XYZ file of C-alpha atoms in Angstrom:
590
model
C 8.851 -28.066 -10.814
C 12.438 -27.200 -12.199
C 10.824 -23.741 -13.650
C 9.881 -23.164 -9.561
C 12.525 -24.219 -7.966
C 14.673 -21.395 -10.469
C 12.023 -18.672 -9.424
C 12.691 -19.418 -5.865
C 16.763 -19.471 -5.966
C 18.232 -15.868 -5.137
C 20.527 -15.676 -8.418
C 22.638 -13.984 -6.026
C 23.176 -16.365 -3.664
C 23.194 -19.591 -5.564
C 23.907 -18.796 -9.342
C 24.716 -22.166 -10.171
C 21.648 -23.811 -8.675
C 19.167 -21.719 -10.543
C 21.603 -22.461 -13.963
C 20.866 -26.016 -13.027
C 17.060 -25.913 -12.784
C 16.672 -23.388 -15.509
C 18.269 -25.901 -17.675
C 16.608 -28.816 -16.636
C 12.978 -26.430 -17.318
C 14.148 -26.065 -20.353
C 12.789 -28.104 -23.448
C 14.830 -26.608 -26.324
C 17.929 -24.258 -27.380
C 18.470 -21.802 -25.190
C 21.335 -19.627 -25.512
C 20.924 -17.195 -22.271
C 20.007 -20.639 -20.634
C 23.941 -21.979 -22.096
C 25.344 -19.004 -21.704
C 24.371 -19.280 -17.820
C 25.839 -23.416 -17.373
C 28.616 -22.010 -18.496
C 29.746 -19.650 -16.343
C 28.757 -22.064 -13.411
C 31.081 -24.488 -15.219
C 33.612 -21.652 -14.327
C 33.216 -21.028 -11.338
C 33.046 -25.336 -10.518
C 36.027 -25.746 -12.662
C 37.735 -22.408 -10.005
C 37.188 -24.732 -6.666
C 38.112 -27.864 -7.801
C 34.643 -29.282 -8.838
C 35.405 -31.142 -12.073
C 32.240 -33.566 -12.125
C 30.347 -30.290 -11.678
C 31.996 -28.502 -14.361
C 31.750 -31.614 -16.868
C 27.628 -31.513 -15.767
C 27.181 -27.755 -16.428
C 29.363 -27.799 -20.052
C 27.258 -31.361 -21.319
C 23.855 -29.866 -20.579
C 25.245 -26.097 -21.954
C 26.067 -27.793 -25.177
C 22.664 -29.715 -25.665
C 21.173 -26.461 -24.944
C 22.985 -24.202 -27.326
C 21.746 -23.555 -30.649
C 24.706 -22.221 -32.998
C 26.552 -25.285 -34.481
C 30.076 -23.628 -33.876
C 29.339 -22.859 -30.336
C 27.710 -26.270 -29.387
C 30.770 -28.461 -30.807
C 33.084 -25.994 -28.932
C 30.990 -26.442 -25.566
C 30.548 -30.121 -26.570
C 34.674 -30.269 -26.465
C 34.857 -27.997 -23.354
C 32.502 -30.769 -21.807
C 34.387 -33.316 -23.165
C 37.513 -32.791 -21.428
C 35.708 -31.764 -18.219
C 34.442 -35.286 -18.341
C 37.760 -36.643 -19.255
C 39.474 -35.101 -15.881
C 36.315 -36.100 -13.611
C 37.310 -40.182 -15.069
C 33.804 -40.295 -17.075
C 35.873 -41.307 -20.291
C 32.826 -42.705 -22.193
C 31.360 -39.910 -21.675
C 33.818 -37.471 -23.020
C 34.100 -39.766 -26.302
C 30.709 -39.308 -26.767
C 30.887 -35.436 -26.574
C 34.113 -35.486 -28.767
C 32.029 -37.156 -31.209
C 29.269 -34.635 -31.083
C 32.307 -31.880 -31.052
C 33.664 -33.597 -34.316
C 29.770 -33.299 -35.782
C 30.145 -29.824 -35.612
C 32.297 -26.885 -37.133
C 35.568 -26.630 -35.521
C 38.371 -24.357 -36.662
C 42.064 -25.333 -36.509
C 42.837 -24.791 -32.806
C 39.555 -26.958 -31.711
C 40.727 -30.031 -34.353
C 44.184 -29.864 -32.832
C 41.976 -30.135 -29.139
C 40.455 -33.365 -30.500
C 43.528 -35.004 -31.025
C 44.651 -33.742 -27.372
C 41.666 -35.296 -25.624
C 41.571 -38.429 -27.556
C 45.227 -38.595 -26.669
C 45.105 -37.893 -22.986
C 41.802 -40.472 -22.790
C 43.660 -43.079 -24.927
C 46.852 -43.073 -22.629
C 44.552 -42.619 -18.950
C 42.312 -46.169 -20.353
C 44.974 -47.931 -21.769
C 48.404 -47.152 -21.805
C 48.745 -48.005 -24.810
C 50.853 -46.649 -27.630
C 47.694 -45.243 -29.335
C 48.179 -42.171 -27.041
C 51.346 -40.716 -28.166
C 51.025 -40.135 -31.928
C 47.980 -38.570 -31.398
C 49.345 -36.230 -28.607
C 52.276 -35.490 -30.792
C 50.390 -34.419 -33.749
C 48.259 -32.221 -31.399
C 51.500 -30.321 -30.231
C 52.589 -29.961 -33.839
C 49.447 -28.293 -34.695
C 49.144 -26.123 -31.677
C 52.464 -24.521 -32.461
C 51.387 -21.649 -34.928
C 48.210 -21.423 -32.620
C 48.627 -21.351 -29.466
C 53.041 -21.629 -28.569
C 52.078 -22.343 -24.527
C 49.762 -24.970 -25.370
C 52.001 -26.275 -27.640
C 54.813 -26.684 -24.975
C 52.021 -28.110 -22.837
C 51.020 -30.910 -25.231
C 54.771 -31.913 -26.363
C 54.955 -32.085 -22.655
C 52.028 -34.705 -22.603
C 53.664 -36.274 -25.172
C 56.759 -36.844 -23.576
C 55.477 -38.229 -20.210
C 53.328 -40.584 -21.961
C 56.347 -42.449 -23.705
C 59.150 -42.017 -21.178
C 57.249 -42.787 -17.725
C 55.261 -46.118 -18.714
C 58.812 -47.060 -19.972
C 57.512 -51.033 -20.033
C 55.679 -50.253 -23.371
C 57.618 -47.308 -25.443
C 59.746 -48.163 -27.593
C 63.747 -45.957 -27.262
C 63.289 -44.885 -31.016
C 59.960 -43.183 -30.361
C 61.071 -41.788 -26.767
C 63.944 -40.414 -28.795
C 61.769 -38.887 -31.790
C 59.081 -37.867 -29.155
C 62.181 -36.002 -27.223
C 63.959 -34.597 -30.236
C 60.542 -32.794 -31.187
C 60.249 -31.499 -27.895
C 63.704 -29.977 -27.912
C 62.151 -28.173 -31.282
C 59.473 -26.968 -29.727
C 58.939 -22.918 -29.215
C 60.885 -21.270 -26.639
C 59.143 -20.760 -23.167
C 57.854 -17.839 -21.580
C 60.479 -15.910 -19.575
C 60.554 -16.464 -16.324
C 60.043 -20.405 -17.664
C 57.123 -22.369 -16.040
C 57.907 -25.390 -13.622
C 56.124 -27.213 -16.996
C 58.490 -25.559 -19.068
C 62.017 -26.573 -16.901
C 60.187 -29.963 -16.521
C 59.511 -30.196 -20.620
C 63.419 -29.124 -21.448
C 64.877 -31.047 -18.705
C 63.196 -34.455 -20.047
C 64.031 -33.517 -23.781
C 67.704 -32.951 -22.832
C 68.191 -35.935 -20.384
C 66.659 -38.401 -23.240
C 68.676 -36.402 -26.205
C 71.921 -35.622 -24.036
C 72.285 -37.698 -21.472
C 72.042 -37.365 -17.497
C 75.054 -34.675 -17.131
C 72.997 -32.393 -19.121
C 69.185 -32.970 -18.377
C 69.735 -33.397 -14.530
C 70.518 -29.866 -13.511
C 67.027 -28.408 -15.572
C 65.294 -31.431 -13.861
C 66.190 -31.026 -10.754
C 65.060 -26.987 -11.028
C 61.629 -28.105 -12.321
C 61.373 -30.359 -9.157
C 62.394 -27.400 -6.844
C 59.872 -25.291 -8.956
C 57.218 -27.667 -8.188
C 57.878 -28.386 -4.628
C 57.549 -24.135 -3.884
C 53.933 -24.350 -5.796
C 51.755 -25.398 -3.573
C 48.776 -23.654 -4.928
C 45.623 -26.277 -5.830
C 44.758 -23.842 -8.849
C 48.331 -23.825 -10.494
C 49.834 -25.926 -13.039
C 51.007 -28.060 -10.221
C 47.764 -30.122 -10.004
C 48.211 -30.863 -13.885
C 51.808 -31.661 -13.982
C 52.301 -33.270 -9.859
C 52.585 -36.586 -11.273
C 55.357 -36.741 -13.783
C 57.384 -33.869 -11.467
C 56.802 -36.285 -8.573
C 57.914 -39.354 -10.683
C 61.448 -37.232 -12.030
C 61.801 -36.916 -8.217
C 62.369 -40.678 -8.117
C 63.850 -41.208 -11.143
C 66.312 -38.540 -9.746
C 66.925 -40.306 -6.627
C 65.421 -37.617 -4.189
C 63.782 -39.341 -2.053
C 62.265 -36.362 0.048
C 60.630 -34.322 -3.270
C 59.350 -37.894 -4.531
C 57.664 -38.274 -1.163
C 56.379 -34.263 -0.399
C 55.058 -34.379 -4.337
C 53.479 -37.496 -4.552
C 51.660 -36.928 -1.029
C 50.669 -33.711 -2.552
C 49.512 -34.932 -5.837
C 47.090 -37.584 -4.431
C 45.659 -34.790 -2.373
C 45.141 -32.198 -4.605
C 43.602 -34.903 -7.486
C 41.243 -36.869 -4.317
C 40.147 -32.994 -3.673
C 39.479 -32.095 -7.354
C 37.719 -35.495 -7.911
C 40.022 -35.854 -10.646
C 39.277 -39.788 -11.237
C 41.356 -39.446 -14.557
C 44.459 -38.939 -12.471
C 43.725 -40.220 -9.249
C 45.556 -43.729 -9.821
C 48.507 -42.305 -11.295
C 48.907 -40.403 -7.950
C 47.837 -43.236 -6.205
C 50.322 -45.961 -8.062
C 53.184 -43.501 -7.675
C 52.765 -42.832 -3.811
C 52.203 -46.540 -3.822
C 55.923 -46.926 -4.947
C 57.234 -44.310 -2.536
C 55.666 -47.014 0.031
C 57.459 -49.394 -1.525
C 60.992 -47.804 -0.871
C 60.057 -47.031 2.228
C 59.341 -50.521 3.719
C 55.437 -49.970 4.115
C 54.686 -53.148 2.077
C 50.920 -52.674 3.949
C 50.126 -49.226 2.933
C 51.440 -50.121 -0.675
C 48.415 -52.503 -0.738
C 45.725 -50.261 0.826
C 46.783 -48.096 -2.000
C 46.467 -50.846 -4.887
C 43.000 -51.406 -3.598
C 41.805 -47.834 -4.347
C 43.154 -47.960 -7.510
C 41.060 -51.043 -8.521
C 37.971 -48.997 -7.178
C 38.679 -46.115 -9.453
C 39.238 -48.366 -12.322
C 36.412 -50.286 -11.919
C 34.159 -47.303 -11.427
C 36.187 -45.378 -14.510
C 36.679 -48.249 -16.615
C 40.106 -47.733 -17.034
C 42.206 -51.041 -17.327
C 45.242 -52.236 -14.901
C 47.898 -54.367 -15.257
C 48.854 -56.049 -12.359
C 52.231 -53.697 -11.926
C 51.727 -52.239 -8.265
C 50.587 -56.387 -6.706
C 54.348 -57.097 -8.879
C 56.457 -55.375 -7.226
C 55.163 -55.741 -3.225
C 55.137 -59.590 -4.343
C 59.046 -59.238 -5.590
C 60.496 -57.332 -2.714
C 58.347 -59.741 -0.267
C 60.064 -62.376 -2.010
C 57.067 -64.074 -3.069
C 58.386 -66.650 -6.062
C 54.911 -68.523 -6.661
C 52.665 -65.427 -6.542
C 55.317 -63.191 -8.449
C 55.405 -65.736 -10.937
C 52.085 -65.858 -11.696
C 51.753 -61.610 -11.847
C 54.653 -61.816 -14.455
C 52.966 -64.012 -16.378
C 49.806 -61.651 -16.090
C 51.900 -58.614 -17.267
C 53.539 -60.672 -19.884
C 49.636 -60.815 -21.169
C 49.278 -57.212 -20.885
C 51.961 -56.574 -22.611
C 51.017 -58.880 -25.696
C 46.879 -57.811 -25.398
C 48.236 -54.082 -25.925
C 50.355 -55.213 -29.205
C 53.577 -53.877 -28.063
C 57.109 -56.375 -28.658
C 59.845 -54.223 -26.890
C 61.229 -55.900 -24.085
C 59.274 -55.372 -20.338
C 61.813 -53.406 -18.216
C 59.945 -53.205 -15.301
C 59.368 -56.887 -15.354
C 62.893 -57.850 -15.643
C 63.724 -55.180 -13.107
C 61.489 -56.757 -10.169
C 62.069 -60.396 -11.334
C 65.838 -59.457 -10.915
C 65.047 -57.934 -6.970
C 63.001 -61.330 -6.435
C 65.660 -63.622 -6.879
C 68.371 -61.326 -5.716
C 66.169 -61.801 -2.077
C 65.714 -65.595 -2.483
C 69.527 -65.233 -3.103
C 69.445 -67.091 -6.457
C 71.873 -64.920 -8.375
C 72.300 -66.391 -11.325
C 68.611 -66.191 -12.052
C 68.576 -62.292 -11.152
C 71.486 -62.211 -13.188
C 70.163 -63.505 -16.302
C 66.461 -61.049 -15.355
C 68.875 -57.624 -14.707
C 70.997 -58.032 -17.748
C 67.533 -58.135 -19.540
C 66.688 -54.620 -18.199
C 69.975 -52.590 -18.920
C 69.126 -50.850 -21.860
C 71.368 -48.477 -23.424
C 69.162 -45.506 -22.991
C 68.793 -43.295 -20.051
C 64.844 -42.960 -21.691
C 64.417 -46.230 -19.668
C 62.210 -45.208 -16.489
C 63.904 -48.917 -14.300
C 66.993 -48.845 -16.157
C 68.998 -47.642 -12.846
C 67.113 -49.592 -10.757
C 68.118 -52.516 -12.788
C 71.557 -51.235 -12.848
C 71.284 -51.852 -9.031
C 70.327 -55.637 -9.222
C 72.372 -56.611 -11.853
C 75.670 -55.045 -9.920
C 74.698 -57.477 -7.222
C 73.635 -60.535 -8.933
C 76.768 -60.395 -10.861
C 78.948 -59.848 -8.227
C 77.508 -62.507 -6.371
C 77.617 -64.862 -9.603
C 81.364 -64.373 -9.991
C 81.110 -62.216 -12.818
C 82.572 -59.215 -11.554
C 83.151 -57.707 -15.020
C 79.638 -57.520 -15.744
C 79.300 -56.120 -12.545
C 82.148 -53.302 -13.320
C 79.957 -52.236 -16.634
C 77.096 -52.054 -14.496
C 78.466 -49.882 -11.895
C 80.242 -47.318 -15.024
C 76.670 -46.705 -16.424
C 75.113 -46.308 -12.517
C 77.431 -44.032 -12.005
C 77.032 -41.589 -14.551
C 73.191 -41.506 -12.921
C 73.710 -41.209 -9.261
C 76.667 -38.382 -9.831
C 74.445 -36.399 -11.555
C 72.000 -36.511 -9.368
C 74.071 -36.110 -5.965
C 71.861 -37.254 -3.229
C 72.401 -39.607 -0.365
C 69.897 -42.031 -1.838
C 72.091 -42.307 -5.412
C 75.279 -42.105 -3.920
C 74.561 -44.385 -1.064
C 73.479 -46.812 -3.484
C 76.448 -46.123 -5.549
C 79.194 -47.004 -2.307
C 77.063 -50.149 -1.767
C 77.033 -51.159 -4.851
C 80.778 -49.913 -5.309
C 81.887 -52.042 -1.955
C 80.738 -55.518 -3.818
C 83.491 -54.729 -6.166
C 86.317 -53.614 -4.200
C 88.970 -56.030 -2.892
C 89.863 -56.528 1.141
C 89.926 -53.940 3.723
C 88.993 -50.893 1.296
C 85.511 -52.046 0.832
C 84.740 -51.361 4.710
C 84.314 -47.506 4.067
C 82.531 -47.844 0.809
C 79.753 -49.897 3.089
C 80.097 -47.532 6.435
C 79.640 -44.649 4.132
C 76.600 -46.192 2.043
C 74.795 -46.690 5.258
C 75.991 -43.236 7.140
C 74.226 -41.782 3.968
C 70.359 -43.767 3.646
C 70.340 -43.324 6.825
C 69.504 -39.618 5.867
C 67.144 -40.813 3.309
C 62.748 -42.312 3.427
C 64.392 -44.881 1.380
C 64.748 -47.614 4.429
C 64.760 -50.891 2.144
C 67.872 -49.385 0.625
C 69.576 -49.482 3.987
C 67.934 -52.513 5.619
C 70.066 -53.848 2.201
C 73.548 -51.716 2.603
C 73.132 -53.503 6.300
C 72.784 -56.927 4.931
C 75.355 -56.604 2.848
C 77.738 -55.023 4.926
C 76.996 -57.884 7.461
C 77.586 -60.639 5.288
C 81.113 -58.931 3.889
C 81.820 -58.881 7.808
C 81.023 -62.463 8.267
C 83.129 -63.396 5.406
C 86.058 -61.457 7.361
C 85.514 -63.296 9.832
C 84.258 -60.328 11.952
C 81.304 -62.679 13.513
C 80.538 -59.796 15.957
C 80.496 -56.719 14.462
C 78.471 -59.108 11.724
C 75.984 -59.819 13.791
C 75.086 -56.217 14.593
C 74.508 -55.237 11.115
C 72.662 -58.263 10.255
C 70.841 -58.089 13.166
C 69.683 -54.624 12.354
C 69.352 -55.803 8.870
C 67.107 -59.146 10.014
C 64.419 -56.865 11.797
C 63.989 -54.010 9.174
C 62.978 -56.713 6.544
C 60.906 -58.538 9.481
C 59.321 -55.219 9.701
C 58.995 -54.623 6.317
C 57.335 -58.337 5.572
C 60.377 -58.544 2.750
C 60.232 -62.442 3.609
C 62.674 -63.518 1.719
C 65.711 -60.714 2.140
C 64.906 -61.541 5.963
C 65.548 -65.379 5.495
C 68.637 -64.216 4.122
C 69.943 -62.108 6.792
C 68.823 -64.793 9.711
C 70.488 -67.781 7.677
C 73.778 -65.115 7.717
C 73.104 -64.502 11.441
C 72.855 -67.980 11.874
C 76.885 -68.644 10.342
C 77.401 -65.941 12.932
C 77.077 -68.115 15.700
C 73.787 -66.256 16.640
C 69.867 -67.761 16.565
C 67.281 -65.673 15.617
C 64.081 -66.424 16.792
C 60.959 -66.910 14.642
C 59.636 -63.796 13.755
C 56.639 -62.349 15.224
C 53.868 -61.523 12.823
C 52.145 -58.241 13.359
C 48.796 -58.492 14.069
C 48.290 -55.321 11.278
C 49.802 -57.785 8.931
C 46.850 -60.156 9.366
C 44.330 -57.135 7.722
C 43.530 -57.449 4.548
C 44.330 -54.572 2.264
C 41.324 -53.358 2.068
C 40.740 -53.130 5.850
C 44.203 -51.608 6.696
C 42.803 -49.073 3.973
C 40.060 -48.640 6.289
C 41.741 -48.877 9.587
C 44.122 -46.153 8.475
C 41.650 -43.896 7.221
C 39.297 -44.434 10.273
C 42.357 -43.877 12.582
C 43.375 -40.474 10.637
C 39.278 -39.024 11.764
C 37.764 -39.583 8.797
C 34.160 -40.997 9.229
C 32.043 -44.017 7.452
C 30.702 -41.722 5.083
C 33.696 -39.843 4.070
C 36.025 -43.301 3.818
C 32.499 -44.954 1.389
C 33.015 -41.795 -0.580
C 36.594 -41.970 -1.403
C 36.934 -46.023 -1.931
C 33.482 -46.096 -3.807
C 32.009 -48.540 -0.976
C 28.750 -48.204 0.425
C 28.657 -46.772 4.192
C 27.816 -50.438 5.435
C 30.382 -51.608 3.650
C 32.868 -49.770 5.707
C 31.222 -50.238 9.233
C 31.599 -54.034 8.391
C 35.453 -54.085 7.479
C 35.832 -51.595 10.518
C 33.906 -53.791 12.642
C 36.751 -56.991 11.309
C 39.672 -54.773 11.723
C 38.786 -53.456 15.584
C 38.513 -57.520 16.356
C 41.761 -58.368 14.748
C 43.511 -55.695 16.506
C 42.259 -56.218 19.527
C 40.661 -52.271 19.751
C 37.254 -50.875 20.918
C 37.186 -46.956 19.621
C 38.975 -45.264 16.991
C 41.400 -43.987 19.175
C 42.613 -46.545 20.355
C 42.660 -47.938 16.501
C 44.717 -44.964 15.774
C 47.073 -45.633 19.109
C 47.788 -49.067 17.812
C 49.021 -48.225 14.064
C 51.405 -45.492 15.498
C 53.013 -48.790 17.271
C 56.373 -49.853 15.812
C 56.041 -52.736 14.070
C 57.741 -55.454 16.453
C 61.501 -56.774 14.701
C 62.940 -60.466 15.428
C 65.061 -60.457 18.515
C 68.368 -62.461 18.241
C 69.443 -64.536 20.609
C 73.024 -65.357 21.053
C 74.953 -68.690 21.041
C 78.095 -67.643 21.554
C 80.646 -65.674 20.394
């Protein structure tokens, strides 16, 4: 039947389906039957088809019948399979690539897939020795590659941060800076690769400026067949780290687009997790979620594991002490199940944000001076910075507070944007004495108000507000706090709102109970849906891209219209453009 169906495809008009059925009619080796997989494995691999492509190279390799040329399609295969997230799979073929003669450059592509599979499964610390030793092999090979792979290397031990130790950041870093010269004009992978070696090596004064190129470099590629699609996710992740809030959020949109279009399931929740966090910043608590829940489809469907990282921090800026407590605890685990002893930054980061909202200082205190490590190779570090500045002014300790703002500082000047330097004047104002803290606040709000970034100002308002009250300024206090009390209402930050209405309270003012959104009551798997549904895409394509059946869809739709209240898609996608409804004060007095 395959042997017909090839006769009858026009090789013209559908090469790749006649490929397919020739080698599915075929019993044995075939070379000019390989030969053909192949280049249909091209031409998948050219739009974006990398399931395809990891089909065509498996079945070319089991066809081919020179040993040297089956492990090399075998290893082909294998990392096709790797980027489609079928990473059993592309053991397997490794394995049969190992079987087989391999020259130099193919053994040091062995340790490069087995590197990129062990740190996409695990994120462990298995991945970086073996992507190391890859890039020190590809160097008298192949120099591009080479830069490509210390690259790897240096994104898999600086940006999961909660498991890499600083000495081998540092030694991963200091053979980066080694590494062969780029190409002239330099890539965006090339700025991106220098810029990391020199911030980690030199400090932020000298790795910002290259970093902050490579961003601009990546943000003017928008081309789903450049390097872009490889690299999106750590250039989208310096974006943050560099406090741009605007390239963090254009990047990481783009990434999880071009990887959902690719069906690139290996890289999917790393775009995914890291547009989650942009959500994060920006007050979308919900959308955060929606996002967490198609991660756990890919893993489960990929076999990839997950820590419970993303559910942390939503529970820590909602202020959510009993369900926070228990994620830490599960992360804790993770940490120990993966072997690793260096202290969990991004834990004592977000435990340190959690009590900072429940306004238990000392507590955040003790969790922020845990995540100031002497490193700028720390991916929370500044964030931490942030919380500990507060928690110590706020525990009386304005020393600590002082050191804290000195090593901020050398960050957010670097970097120059209204996100770090409005976090720098708030932070600043908690230390300064009297009258001359009043412009340090005015101009940390004036500037995230430019910024995506609206928890930072819904907390430069609170804090303005209660510096106010403290003045005795009980009007002018209750406009920032007012402000301040319905962007964390919004937001569902819980318990940074019960701290602005108990503030607005001393104020003289009442703030009503705050109305819950009826999109609040969704789960996050049907505001997934809803939002989806509400952007035109139908039950089929939605089942497709959260790995639901089509049924499966129609019955969370079905749950979501009768929570909201809505009869037809348009009117679902009417009712999320809504503002979310804030708390409206009422006042006692003045």
């Amino acid at each position: 039947m395959h042997r017909a169906l090839a006769d009858a495809t026009d090789p013209e008009v559908d090469p790749d389906r006649r490929a397919w059925h020739l080698a599915q009619a075929t019993a044995g080796f075939d070379e000019d039957v390989a030969s053909e997989l192949e280049r249909s494995a091209g031409r998948a691999q050219a739009r974006g088809g990398l399931a395809a492509a990891a089909a065509f190279l498996e079945r070319a390799s089991a066809l081919t019948p020179e040993p040297s040329r089956r492990a090399g399609r075998a290893l082909a295969a294998a990392q096709a399979k790797h980027q489609a997230g079928a990473f059993d799979a592309a053991l397997r073929l490794v394995a049969i690539a190992e079987s087989g003669p391999l020259d130099e450059l193919q053994r040091a592509q062995v340790d490069l897939v087995r590197g990129e599979i062990a740190f996409v499964v695990d994120r462990g610390s298995d991945a970086p020795p073996l992507l190391l030793k890859a890039a020190k092999s590809f160097e008298s090979l192949d120099q591009g590659l080479a830069r490509e792979t210390y690259l790897e290397a240096l994104t898999a031990v600086f940006f999961p941060g909660l498991l890499a130790s600083g000495e081998s950041v540092l030694e991963t870093a200091q053979a980066a800076r080694a590494a062969p010269p780029s190409s002239q004009p330099p890539r965006a992978s090339d700025l991106l690769l220098d810029g990391l070696a020199l911030l980690i090596t030199e400090g932020y004064a000298t790795g910002t400026p290259m970093l902050k190129m490579a961003v601009n470099a990546f943000r003017a590629e928008d081309s789903p067949q450049g390097e872009g699609r490889r690299w999106l996710w750590a250039a989208s992740r310096v974006a943050g780290f560099l406090w741009d809030d605007e390239a963090w959020d254009v990047l990481s949109a783009r990434f999880v687009r071009l990887a959902r279009d690719a069906g690139a399931l290996s890289v999917l929740p790393l775009a995914l997790t890291t547009r989650s966090a942009v959500k994060v910043f920006a007050g979308e608590l919900v959308m955060s979620a929606s996002l967490h829940e198609e991660v756990l489809a890919i893993n489960e469907a990929t076999g990839a594991s997950l820590a419970p990282y993303a559910p942390f921090a939503r529970t820590s800026f909602q202020g959510r002490e009993a369900e926070a407590t228990q994620l830490i605890e599960a992360a804790i685990r993770e940490v120990v199940r993966r072997g690793e002893g260096q202290r969990p930054t991004f834990i004592h980061w977000l435990t340190a944000v959690l009590y900072n909202g429940l306004g238990r200082y000392e507590d955040a205190l003790a969790a922020a001076e845990q995540s100031d490590e002497n490193t700028p190779a720390s991916w929370w570090r500044n964030w931490g910075l942030v919380e500990l500045i507060e928690a110590a002014a706020r525990s009386g300790k304005p020393e600590l507070a002082a050191g804290a703002l000195d090593r901020l500082s050398q960050a957010t000047a670097a970097s120059g944007t209204d996100w770090a330097l409005g976090v720098e004047a708030r932070s600043r104002a908690l230390l300064t004495e009297g009258e001359a803290a009043e412009p340090l606040y005015r101009q940390a709000i004036e500037r995230l108000e430019r910024t995506r970034v609206r928890v930072e100002l819904a907390r430069a308002r609170l804090l303005y507000g209660e510096w106010l009250r403290r003045e005795r300024r009980r009007l002018d206090a209750r406009e920032q706090l007012r402000a301040a009390h319905q962007l964390f209402t919004e937001f569902g930050m819980e318990a940074f709102a019960e701290r602005a209405r108990v503030e607005l309270e001393a104020t003289g003012e009442h703030a009503r109970k705050r109305t819950i959104e009826t999109r609040d009551d969704l789960t996050p798997q049907e505001a997934q849906i809803s939002r989806l549904a509400a952007d035109g895409a139908t039950n089929q394509e939605i089942a497709a891209q959260l790995f639901i059946s089509p049924s499966t869809v129609d019955y969370h739709l079905r749950k979501a219209f009768r929570k909201l209240g809505v009869k037809s898609r348009h009117q679902l996608e009417q009712h999320l453009l809504k503002p979310s409804a804030g708390a409206e004060p009422v006042a006692r007095g003045n």
